[in-house]
Coordinates of C-alpha atoms in Angstrom, one line a residue:
Chain W
M253 CA 0.0 0.0 0.0
I254 CA 1.5 3.3 -1.2
L255 CA -0.5 6.5 -0.7
G256 CA -3.5 4.5 -0.1
L257 CA -3.3 2.7 -3.4
A258 CA -3.7 -1.1 -3.6
T259 CA -1.1 -3.1 -5.6
D260 CA -3.6 -3.4 -8.4
Q261 CA -4.1 0.4 -8.6
L262 CA -0.4 0.9 -8.5
L263 CA 0.1 -1.5 -11.4
E264 CA -2.6 0.2 -13.3
L265 CA -1.0 3.6 -12.7
L266 CA 2.4 2.3 -14.0
W267 CA 0.7 0.8 -17.0
V268 CA -1.0 4.1 -17.9
M269 CA 2.4 5.8 -17.5
G270 CA 3.9 3.3 -19.9
I271 CA 1.2 3.9 -22.6
F272 CA 1.3 7.6 -22.2
S273 CA 5.0 7.7 -22.4
I274 CA 5.0 5.9 -25.8
L275 CA 2.3 8.3 -26.9
S276 CA 4.1 11.5 -25.7
L277 CA 7.5 10.2 -27.1
S278 CA 5.9 9.7 -30.5
L279 CA 4.3 13.1 -30.5
N280 CA 7.7 14.7 -29.4
L281 CA 9.3 13.4 -32.6
V282 CA 6.9 15.6 -34.7
V283 CA 6.2 18.5 -32.4
G284 CA 9.5 18.7 -30.4
Q285 CA 12.1 17.7 -33.0
A286 CA 10.5 18.5 -36.3
G287 CA 8.7 21.5 -34.9
L288 CA 5.4 20.6 -36.6
F289 CA 2.5 21.6 -34.4
Q290 CA 0.4 18.5 -34.7
L291 CA -3.0 18.5 -33.0
G292 CA -4.3 15.2 -34.5
H293 CA -2.1 12.7 -32.7
V294 CA -5.1 11.2 -30.9
G295 CA -6.5 10.3 -34.4
F296 CA -3.6 7.9 -34.9
F297 CA -4.0 6.6 -31.4
A298 CA -7.6 5.8 -32.2
I299 CA -6.8 4.2 -35.6
G300 CA -4.2 1.9 -33.9
G301 CA -6.9 1.0 -31.4
I302 CA -9.7 0.3 -33.8
M303 CA -7.6 -1.5 -36.3
T304 CA -6.1 -3.9 -33.7
V305 CA -9.7 -4.5 -32.5
Y306 CA -10.7 -5.2 -36.1
G307 CA -7.7 -7.5 -36.6
T308 CA -7.9 -9.5 -33.4
H309 CA -11.6 -9.5 -32.4
A310 CA -13.3 -12.9 -32.8
D311 CA -16.2 -11.2 -34.7
H312 CA -13.8 -9.8 -37.3
L313 CA -10.5 -11.2 -38.5
G314 CA -9.5 -13.0 -35.3
L315 CA -5.7 -12.6 -35.9
D316 CA -3.0 -12.9 -33.3
L317 CA -2.2 -10.0 -31.0
L318 CA 1.0 -9.2 -32.8
A319 CA -0.7 -9.2 -36.2
G320 CA -3.4 -6.9 -34.8
I321 CA -0.8 -4.4 -33.5
L322 CA 1.1 -4.5 -36.8
L323 CA -2.2 -4.0 -38.8
G324 CA -2.9 -0.9 -36.6
M325 CA 0.5 0.5 -37.2
A326 CA 0.4 -0.2 -41.0
V327 CA -3.0 1.5 -41.4
S328 CA -1.9 4.4 -39.3
A329 CA 1.2 4.8 -41.4
L330 CA -1.0 4.8 -44.5
C331 CA -3.3 7.4 -43.1
A332 CA -0.3 9.5 -42.1
V333 CA 1.0 9.5 -45.7
V334 CA -2.4 10.4 -47.1
I335 CA -2.9 13.2 -44.5
G336 CA 0.7 14.3 -44.5
L337 CA 1.2 14.8 -48.2
P338 CA -1.2 17.7 -48.5
T339 CA -1.1 19.1 -45.0
L340 CA 2.7 19.1 -44.4
R341 CA 3.0 21.8 -47.0
L342 CA 0.9 24.1 -44.9
R343 CA 2.5 26.5 -42.5
G344 CA 2.4 26.3 -38.7
D345 CA -1.1 27.1 -37.6
Y346 CA -2.8 25.8 -40.8
F347 CA -1.1 22.5 -40.3
A348 CA -2.3 22.4 -36.6
I349 CA -5.9 23.1 -37.7
A350 CA -5.8 20.5 -40.5
T351 CA -4.5 17.8 -38.2
L352 CA -7.0 18.7 -35.6
G353 CA -9.7 18.3 -38.2
F354 CA -8.3 14.9 -39.1
A355 CA -8.6 13.7 -35.5
I356 CA -12.2 14.9 -35.3
I357 CA -13.1 13.2 -38.5
V358 CA -11.6 9.9 -37.2
R359 CA -13.6 10.2 -34.0
V360 CA -16.8 11.1 -35.8
I361 CA -16.4 8.1 -38.1
L362 CA -15.6 5.7 -35.3
E363 CA -18.6 7.0 -33.3
G364 CA -20.8 6.4 -36.4
Y365 CA -19.7 2.8 -36.5
Y366 CA -19.2 1.9 -32.9
I367 CA -21.3 4.3 -30.9
Q368 CA -22.0 1.6 -28.3
G369 CA -18.3 0.8 -28.1
V370 CA -16.7 -2.6 -28.8
Y371 CA -16.4 -5.2 -26.0
N372 CA -14.7 -8.6 -25.5
I373 CA -11.5 -7.4 -27.1
P374 CA -8.7 -10.0 -26.7
P375 CA -6.4 -9.3 -23.8
L376 CA -2.9 -7.9 -24.0
N377 CA -1.4 -11.3 -24.0
P378 CA 1.9 -11.5 -25.9
F379 CA 2.2 -15.3 -25.4
G380 CA -1.0 -16.3 -27.1
H381 CA -2.0 -19.0 -24.7
P382 CA -5.1 -18.6 -22.5
I383 CA -4.7 -16.9 -19.2
P384 CA -7.3 -17.1 -16.5
F385 CA -8.6 -13.5 -16.4
Q386 CA -11.8 -13.9 -14.5
T387 CA -10.1 -15.7 -11.7
T388 CA -10.8 -14.5 -8.1
V389 CA -7.4 -15.7 -6.9
I390 CA -5.6 -12.5 -6.3
G391 CA -2.2 -14.0 -6.7
V392 CA -2.9 -15.1 -10.3
T393 CA -4.5 -11.8 -11.3
V394 CA -1.6 -9.8 -10.0
G395 CA 0.8 -12.2 -11.7
W396 CA -0.7 -11.7 -15.1
R397 CA -0.9 -8.0 -14.7
V398 CA 2.7 -7.8 -13.9
I399 CA 3.6 -9.6 -17.1
E400 CA 1.3 -7.3 -19.1
L401 CA 3.0 -4.3 -17.5
L402 CA 6.5 -5.7 -18.3
F403 CA 5.4 -6.2 -21.9
V404 CA 4.4 -2.6 -22.2
L405 CA 7.5 -1.3 -20.4
G406 CA 9.7 -3.4 -22.6
L407 CA 8.1 -1.9 -25.7
L408 CA 8.5 1.6 -24.2
A409 CA 12.2 0.9 -23.8
V410 CA 12.4 -0.2 -27.4
V411 CA 10.5 2.9 -28.6
Y412 CA 12.7 5.2 -26.4
L413 CA 16.0 3.7 -27.7
F414 CA 14.7 3.8 -31.3
L415 CA 13.8 7.5 -31.0
V416 CA 17.0 8.5 -29.2
R417 CA 19.1 6.7 -31.8
L418 CA 17.3 8.5 -34.6
D419 CA 17.7 11.8 -32.8
R420 CA 21.5 11.5 -32.2
A421 CA 22.1 10.5 -35.9
P422 CA 22.3 13.1 -38.7
F423 CA 18.6 12.4 -39.2
G424 CA 17.8 14.1 -35.9
R425 CA 20.0 17.0 -36.8
A426 CA 18.3 17.5 -40.1
L427 CA 14.9 17.5 -38.4
R428 CA 16.1 20.1 -36.0
A429 CA 17.6 22.1 -38.8
I430 CA 14.3 22.1 -40.6
R431 CA 12.5 23.1 -37.3
E432 CA 15.0 26.0 -37.0
D433 CA 14.8 27.2 -40.6
E434 CA 13.0 25.4 -43.3
V435 CA 14.0 27.7 -46.1
A436 CA 17.7 27.4 -45.2
A437 CA 17.4 23.7 -45.0
Q438 CA 16.1 23.6 -48.5
A439 CA 18.9 25.8 -49.7
L440 CA 21.3 23.3 -48.2
G441 CA 19.8 20.5 -50.3
K442 CA 17.5 18.9 -47.7
N443 CA 14.3 17.5 -49.0
V444 CA 12.2 19.1 -46.3
M445 CA 9.0 17.5 -47.3
A446 CA 10.5 14.0 -47.2
F447 CA 12.0 14.5 -43.8
K448 CA 8.7 15.9 -42.4
L449 CA 6.7 13.0 -43.9
K450 CA 9.1 10.4 -42.5
A451 CA 8.9 11.9 -39.0
F452 CA 5.1 12.2 -39.3
V453 CA 4.7 8.6 -40.4
V454 CA 7.0 7.1 -37.8
S455 CA 5.2 9.2 -35.1
A456 CA 1.8 8.0 -36.4
M457 CA 2.9 4.3 -36.3
L458 CA 4.2 4.7 -32.7
A459 CA 0.9 6.4 -31.7
A460 CA -0.9 3.4 -33.2
L461 CA 1.2 1.0 -31.2
A462 CA 0.2 2.8 -28.0
G463 CA -3.4 2.8 -29.2
S464 CA -3.3 -1.0 -29.7
L465 CA -1.8 -1.7 -26.3
Y466 CA -4.4 0.6 -24.8
V467 CA -7.5 -1.2 -26.1
H468 CA -6.1 -4.6 -25.5
H469 CA -5.5 -3.7 -21.9
L470 CA -8.9 -2.1 -21.4
R471 CA -10.5 -4.7 -23.5
V472 CA -13.2 -2.1 -24.4
F473 CA -13.1 0.4 -27.3
D474 CA -15.0 3.6 -26.6
P475 CA -14.7 6.0 -29.6
S476 CA -15.8 9.0 -27.5
A477 CA -12.6 8.7 -25.4
Y478 CA -10.6 10.0 -28.3
D479 CA -11.6 13.6 -28.0
F480 CA -9.9 17.0 -28.1
N481 CA -9.1 16.8 -24.4
L482 CA -6.9 13.7 -25.0
T483 CA -5.1 15.6 -27.7
I484 CA -4.4 18.4 -25.3
L485 CA -3.4 15.9 -22.6
I486 CA -0.7 14.4 -24.8
L487 CA 0.5 17.9 -25.8
V488 CA 0.7 18.9 -22.2
M489 CA 2.9 15.9 -21.4
V490 CA 5.4 16.9 -24.2
I491 CA 5.4 20.6 -23.4
L492 CA 5.7 19.9 -19.6
G493 CA 8.7 17.7 -20.0
G494 CA 10.3 19.9 -22.6
L495 CA 9.7 20.0 -26.3
G496 CA 12.4 17.9 -28.0
S497 CA 13.6 16.0 -25.0
H498 CA 12.8 12.2 -24.9
Q499 CA 13.3 12.0 -21.1
G500 CA 11.1 15.1 -20.9
A501 CA 8.3 13.3 -22.8
V502 CA 8.5 10.3 -20.4
L503 CA 8.7 12.6 -17.4
G504 CA 5.7 14.6 -18.7
A505 CA 3.7 11.4 -19.1
V506 CA 4.5 10.3 -15.6
L507 CA 3.6 13.7 -14.1
V508 CA 0.3 14.0 -16.0
T509 CA -0.6 10.4 -14.9
I510 CA 0.2 11.2 -11.2
L511 CA -1.8 14.5 -11.5
N512 CA -4.8 12.6 -12.9
E513 CA -4.6 10.2 -10.0
V514 CA -4.2 13.0 -7.5
A515 CA -7.3 14.8 -8.9
K516 CA -9.2 11.5 -8.7
Q517 CA -8.2 11.0 -5.1
L518 CA -9.0 14.6 -4.1
S519 CA -12.4 14.5 -5.7
G520 CA -13.1 11.4 -3.7
G521 CA -14.6 9.5 -6.5
V522 CA -17.9 9.4 -8.3
G523 CA -20.8 11.1 -6.6
H524 CA -18.8 13.6 -4.6
D525 CA -18.9 17.4 -4.6
I526 CA -15.8 17.9 -6.7
D527 CA -15.7 16.8 -10.3
A528 CA -12.5 15.0 -11.1
A529 CA -12.4 16.1 -14.7
A530 CA -13.0 19.7 -13.8
L531 CA -10.3 19.5 -11.1
N532 CA -8.0 17.9 -13.7
N533 CA -8.5 20.8 -16.1
L534 CA -7.8 23.3 -13.3
L535 CA -4.6 21.5 -12.4
Y536 CA -3.3 21.3 -16.0
S537 CA -4.1 24.9 -16.9
G538 CA -2.6 26.1 -13.6
L539 CA 0.5 24.0 -14.2
L540 CA 0.9 25.2 -17.8
V541 CA 0.6 28.9 -16.8
L542 CA 3.1 28.3 -14.0
L543 CA 5.4 26.6 -16.6
M544 CA 5.1 29.4 -19.1
V545 CA 6.1 31.9 -16.4
V546 CA 8.9 29.9 -14.7
R547 CA 10.3 27.7 -17.3
P548 CA 8.9 28.2 -20.8
Q549 CA 11.2 25.6 -22.4
G550 CA 9.7 22.8 -20.2
I551 CA 11.3 21.0 -17.3
L552 CA 14.2 19.5 -19.3
G553 CA 14.4 22.0 -22.1
D554 CA 15.0 20.5 -25.5
R555 CA 17.7 18.0 -24.6
D556 CA 18.2 14.8 -22.7
L557 CA 20.4 14.6 -19.6
R558 CA 23.4 12.4 -20.5
L559 CA 23.3 10.3 -17.4
M560 CA 25.2 7.3 -19.0
D561 CA 27.9 9.5 -20.4
R562 CA 28.3 11.3 -17.1
L563 CA 28.5 8.0 -15.2
F564 CA 31.2 6.5 -17.5
G565 CA 33.0 9.8 -17.9
R566 CA 32.4 10.0 -21.6
F567 CA 31.5 13.2 -23.2
R568 CA 30.0 12.9 -26.6
R569 CA 27.7 15.5 -28.0
R570 CA 25.0 14.5 -30.3
P571 CA 24.8 16.1 -33.7
G572 CA 22.6 19.1 -33.8
E573 CA 23.2 20.3 -30.3
D574 CA 24.9 23.5 -29.3
G575 CA 27.5 23.5 -26.6
Chain C
M212 CA 35.8 30.7 -70.0
S213 CA 32.6 28.7 -70.2
T214 CA 29.3 29.9 -69.0
I215 CA 28.2 28.4 -65.7
L216 CA 24.8 30.1 -65.4
E217 CA 22.6 31.3 -68.3
V218 CA 19.5 33.3 -67.8
K219 CA 17.2 33.9 -70.7
G220 CA 14.1 36.1 -70.9
L221 CA 13.3 35.6 -67.3
G222 CA 9.9 37.0 -66.1
V223 CA 7.8 36.7 -63.0
A224 CA 5.0 38.9 -61.7
F225 CA 3.7 39.0 -58.1
G226 CA 0.1 40.2 -58.4
G227 CA 0.3 43.1 -60.8
V228 CA 4.0 43.9 -60.1
R229 CA 6.4 42.6 -62.7
A230 CA 9.3 41.9 -60.3
V231 CA 11.4 40.4 -63.1
D232 CA 10.6 41.3 -66.6
G233 CA 12.6 39.7 -69.3
V234 CA 16.0 39.5 -67.7
S235 CA 18.8 37.8 -69.7
F236 CA 22.5 37.4 -68.7
D237 CA 25.4 35.0 -68.7
V238 CA 27.7 34.3 -65.8
R239 CA 31.2 33.1 -66.7
E240 CA 32.6 30.2 -64.7
G241 CA 35.2 31.3 -62.2
S242 CA 34.1 34.9 -62.2
I243 CA 33.0 37.2 -59.5
T244 CA 29.9 38.8 -60.9
G245 CA 28.2 41.7 -59.3
L246 CA 24.4 42.1 -59.5
I247 CA 23.4 45.6 -58.7
G248 CA 20.4 47.9 -59.1
P249 CA 18.2 50.2 -57.1
N250 CA 15.8 48.9 -54.5
G251 CA 13.0 46.8 -56.0
A252 CA 15.0 46.2 -59.2
G253 CA 14.4 42.4 -58.9
K254 CA 17.8 41.3 -57.8
T255 CA 16.7 39.0 -54.9
T256 CA 13.9 37.6 -57.1
V257 CA 16.5 36.6 -59.7
F258 CA 18.4 34.7 -56.9
D259 CA 15.1 33.2 -55.7
I260 CA 14.4 31.9 -59.2
A261 CA 17.9 30.6 -59.7
T262 CA 17.7 28.6 -56.5
G263 CA 14.2 27.3 -57.0
F264 CA 12.4 29.3 -54.3
T265 CA 10.4 31.2 -56.9
R266 CA 9.0 29.6 -60.1
P267 CA 9.5 31.8 -63.2
Q268 CA 6.5 32.5 -65.5
H269 CA 8.7 33.2 -68.5
G270 CA 12.1 32.3 -69.6
E271 CA 14.6 29.7 -68.6
V272 CA 17.6 29.3 -66.3
R273 CA 20.4 26.9 -67.3
F274 CA 23.2 25.7 -65.0
R275 CA 26.1 24.2 -66.9
G276 CA 23.8 23.9 -69.8
R277 CA 21.0 22.0 -68.0
R278 CA 17.7 23.7 -67.3
I279 CA 17.0 24.2 -63.7
D280 CA 14.1 26.6 -63.6
G281 CA 11.1 25.1 -61.8
L282 CA 13.1 22.5 -60.0
P283 CA 12.7 22.4 -56.2
P284 CA 15.3 24.2 -54.1
H285 CA 16.9 21.1 -52.7
V286 CA 17.5 19.6 -56.1
I287 CA 19.1 22.8 -57.4
A288 CA 21.3 23.0 -54.3
R289 CA 22.5 19.4 -54.9
R290 CA 23.2 20.3 -58.5
G291 CA 25.7 22.8 -57.3
I292 CA 24.2 26.2 -56.5
G293 CA 24.5 27.5 -53.0
R294 CA 23.2 30.8 -51.6
T295 CA 23.1 33.1 -48.6
F296 CA 20.1 35.2 -47.7
Q297 CA 19.6 38.9 -47.3
V298 CA 18.4 38.3 -43.8
I299 CA 20.7 35.7 -42.3
R300 CA 19.2 32.2 -42.2
L301 CA 21.2 30.0 -39.9
M302 CA 20.0 27.3 -37.5
P303 CA 20.3 29.6 -34.5
R304 CA 20.2 26.8 -31.8
L305 CA 22.7 24.5 -33.6
D306 CA 26.3 25.3 -32.9
A307 CA 28.6 26.6 -35.6
T308 CA 30.1 23.2 -36.4
N309 CA 26.6 21.6 -36.7
N310 CA 25.5 24.4 -39.0
L311 CA 28.2 23.3 -41.3
L312 CA 27.7 19.6 -40.8
V313 CA 24.0 19.7 -41.6
A314 CA 24.9 21.0 -45.1
Q315 CA 27.1 18.0 -46.0
R316 CA 25.8 15.9 -48.8
D317 CA 24.7 12.3 -48.9
Q318 CA 24.8 11.6 -45.2
V319 CA 24.1 7.9 -44.5
G320 CA 22.7 8.8 -41.1
E321 CA 20.0 11.1 -42.6
R322 CA 18.1 8.0 -43.8
I323 CA 16.1 6.2 -41.1
A324 CA 17.7 2.8 -41.8
G325 CA 21.1 4.4 -42.0
A326 CA 20.6 6.2 -38.7
L327 CA 19.5 3.0 -37.0
F328 CA 21.8 0.4 -38.4
G329 CA 24.2 2.2 -40.7
D330 CA 27.8 3.0 -39.9
W331 CA 27.3 6.8 -40.1
R332 CA 29.8 7.6 -37.4
R333 CA 32.8 7.1 -39.7
Q334 CA 31.3 9.5 -42.3
E335 CA 30.4 11.9 -39.5
A336 CA 34.0 11.9 -38.3
E337 CA 35.2 12.7 -41.8
N338 CA 32.6 15.4 -42.2
R339 CA 33.7 16.9 -38.9
R340 CA 37.2 17.2 -40.2
T341 CA 35.9 19.0 -43.3
A342 CA 33.8 21.3 -41.1
Q343 CA 36.9 21.9 -39.0
G344 CA 38.8 22.9 -42.2
I345 CA 36.0 25.3 -43.2
L346 CA 36.0 26.9 -39.8
E347 CA 39.7 27.5 -40.1
R348 CA 39.2 29.0 -43.5
V349 CA 36.6 31.5 -42.2
D350 CA 38.7 32.0 -39.1
L351 CA 36.0 30.8 -36.6
T352 CA 37.7 27.8 -35.0
H353 CA 37.5 29.5 -31.6
R354 CA 33.7 29.8 -32.0
K355 CA 33.0 26.2 -33.2
D356 CA 30.8 25.2 -30.2
V357 CA 28.9 28.4 -29.9
A358 CA 25.2 28.4 -30.9
A359 CA 24.9 30.1 -34.3
G360 CA 22.4 32.5 -32.9
S361 CA 24.9 33.8 -30.3
L362 CA 27.6 34.6 -32.9
S363 CA 28.2 38.2 -33.9
Y364 CA 26.4 39.4 -37.0
G365 CA 29.6 39.3 -39.2
Q366 CA 30.5 35.8 -37.8
Q367 CA 27.0 34.6 -38.8
K368 CA 27.6 35.9 -42.3
L369 CA 30.8 34.0 -42.4
I370 CA 29.2 30.8 -41.3
E371 CA 26.5 31.3 -43.9
I372 CA 29.1 31.5 -46.6
G373 CA 31.0 28.5 -44.9
R374 CA 27.8 26.5 -45.2
T375 CA 27.8 26.8 -49.0
L376 CA 31.4 25.4 -48.8
S377 CA 30.1 22.5 -46.7
L378 CA 27.5 21.9 -49.4
D379 CA 30.4 21.9 -51.8
V380 CA 28.8 23.9 -54.6
D381 CA 30.5 25.5 -57.6
L382 CA 28.3 28.6 -57.9
I383 CA 27.6 30.7 -54.8
L384 CA 25.0 33.4 -54.7
L385 CA 25.6 36.0 -52.0
D386 CA 22.7 38.3 -51.2
E387 CA 24.2 41.5 -49.7
P388 CA 27.1 39.9 -47.8
M389 CA 28.4 43.2 -46.6
A390 CA 25.2 44.8 -45.4
G391 CA 25.4 45.8 -41.8
V392 CA 28.9 44.4 -41.3
N393 CA 31.6 46.5 -39.7
P394 CA 34.6 47.6 -41.9
A395 CA 37.1 45.1 -40.5
M396 CA 34.7 42.2 -41.0
R397 CA 33.9 43.5 -44.6
G398 CA 37.6 43.1 -45.4
Q399 CA 37.6 39.6 -44.0
I400 CA 34.5 38.6 -46.1
L401 CA 36.0 40.1 -49.2
D402 CA 39.2 38.3 -48.6
L403 CA 37.4 35.1 -48.2
I404 CA 35.5 35.6 -51.4
H405 CA 38.7 36.3 -53.4
R406 CA 40.5 33.3 -51.8
L407 CA 37.6 30.9 -52.6
N408 CA 37.5 32.3 -56.1
E409 CA 41.1 32.1 -56.9
E410 CA 42.2 29.0 -54.9
H411 CA 39.1 26.9 -55.2
G412 CA 37.6 28.1 -58.5
K413 CA 34.3 29.1 -57.0
T414 CA 32.0 31.3 -59.1
F415 CA 30.3 34.1 -57.2
I416 CA 27.3 36.2 -58.0
I417 CA 27.0 39.0 -55.4
I418 CA 24.1 41.4 -54.8
E419 CA 25.5 44.5 -53.1
H420 CA 24.4 48.1 -52.7
D421 CA 28.0 49.2 -52.1
I422 CA 28.8 50.2 -55.7
Q423 CA 32.5 51.0 -54.9
M424 CA 32.9 47.5 -53.5
I425 CA 31.2 45.9 -56.5
M426 CA 33.2 48.0 -59.1
G427 CA 36.5 47.2 -57.3
H428 CA 36.1 43.5 -56.8
S429 CA 34.0 42.0 -59.6
D430 CA 35.0 40.8 -63.0
D431 CA 31.6 41.4 -64.5
V432 CA 28.7 43.5 -63.4
I433 CA 25.0 43.1 -64.3
V434 CA 22.7 46.1 -63.6
L435 CA 19.0 45.6 -63.1
D436 CA 16.3 48.3 -63.0
H437 CA 12.6 47.8 -62.8
G438 CA 12.9 44.1 -63.4
K439 CA 15.0 44.5 -66.6
E440 CA 18.7 44.1 -67.1
I441 CA 19.9 47.4 -68.4
A442 CA 23.6 46.8 -68.7
Q443 CA 26.1 44.1 -68.5
G444 CA 29.9 44.0 -68.7
P445 CA 33.2 44.8 -67.1
P446 CA 33.0 47.4 -64.2
Q447 CA 34.8 50.2 -66.1
D448 CA 32.2 50.0 -68.9
I449 CA 29.3 49.9 -66.5
Q450 CA 30.5 52.9 -64.6
N451 CA 30.3 55.1 -67.7
D452 CA 27.1 53.6 -69.0
P453 CA 24.5 56.4 -69.3
R454 CA 21.6 54.0 -68.6
V455 CA 23.2 52.9 -65.3
I456 CA 23.8 56.5 -64.3
E457 CA 20.2 57.3 -65.1
A458 CA 18.9 54.3 -63.1
Y459 CA 20.9 55.3 -60.1
L460 CA 20.7 59.1 -60.2
G461 CA 17.7 59.6 -62.3
V462 CA 17.4 62.2 -65.0
G463 CA 15.8 65.6 -64.8
H464 CA 12.0 65.4 -65.2
D465 CA 9.8 68.3 -66.0
E466 CA 6.4 68.8 -64.3
E467 CA 4.6 66.4 -66.7
G468 CA 7.1 63.7 -65.8
K469 CA 8.8 63.8 -69.2
P470 CA 12.6 63.6 -69.3

């Protein structure tokens, strides 16, 4: 028991942190590194969710979990190409509005088809053999949830390392250069459109991955959950941690999850005087205002702390970073 | 000497304004060519067309005999035309070294697969040595780790020129390289241009308002006025050309506006 949370609740909290971390890391690639103000990330999160449901649900294709996840990522990538080709040519605010529109269209379509939600979604079970879910034996329930959590955290680690590796390579430097000055980057022979599209597609695929994990864990798909508030929530995570910083994205996801939980605990649950959602909004807006005043670049700024390098006494700067 | 850039009947209008209206000129390979003219004559627009940022409505641009008008900027840059901008365009938060590194061609690590699995570090080390050399040439080795946005104005201009060296182009278009730069730094920039021209065979086209500077340092001068080229030739001919004097000083007009 920590802070009055049962083990189950704690596992759930860690799990949400894992999913949100993947989500904010993926948004950071586009917003933080490439400097594209994307407001439609939740659309790809939803596409990943519904496509894996379509792929794995017994009423539809009935594929394996892994196939479902890959289907979600593939469809999301395809959508990103279709959306990205026309909209990535737009400048700043117009791109933000266009992607926001995309997310709303996705939600409206999904609500049209699945207004009641989808139930009985196969569990997040990477091993494929049946696991007793409905068991009342606490030990078994906890045991399985730990495996599920480790699976998500393992994927989070892979996503993190993947994005850091991209960022430290010349690819990351080119993205940052485009963020700094698109015209100059073109004059230096960089195919700006291609770089933006690559970042956009990779980001959409990772959002779809998070979306798949999310629905397989909840085992319910509710289209109304993918609303504008969730878009803002992901954006808050990235901005809070520091645009462009991977550690910042994870830190932001962790902080926002804790904040959500605090709001829930403070409001005392359903049926009490204080509305948890309203309290949440109050906390976020307060935090963002405070951030803008005290530390506009976010907690970590636009870089990662080089803990490993410091520990081992190596000093290696990544390309695209000033001294 | 052969022609490196050939501009023929170039025309573009923005709304009703004919920014460039039938401009033709040739630039000789290995020359320093001055492009001058009063404000609004269309000088920068010619640069924008030659580097792909503006699409011409009439005429053609040939680089080493191949048509380049209408190609996207990054393709033209890779063909071998580099430029600087009237308002400096560096990546302010990248350091001086990385501003040069980012301009390097064919980087393995710029592709996703290359970044993840490729051996880009060896190429990067080589590119760093090249960047080091360029920093030495522009005399900014001591500022290599400084964010470009924190460099002095003149130093930023030098890095911007250095970046075209990093891109390794044959033709370099400089849009007002001397504007707002202190006299000492002007000398340094001029020196750099001459050294690159003589030792490395780089061709320069320079837009500049400082007529003395242009007349003293270019091999050829092209004069634009109201979107048309009105004179073209060696500086001494240009200086005495009545059309040029008219464009710069104007002629007497009577009250009806007739000369």
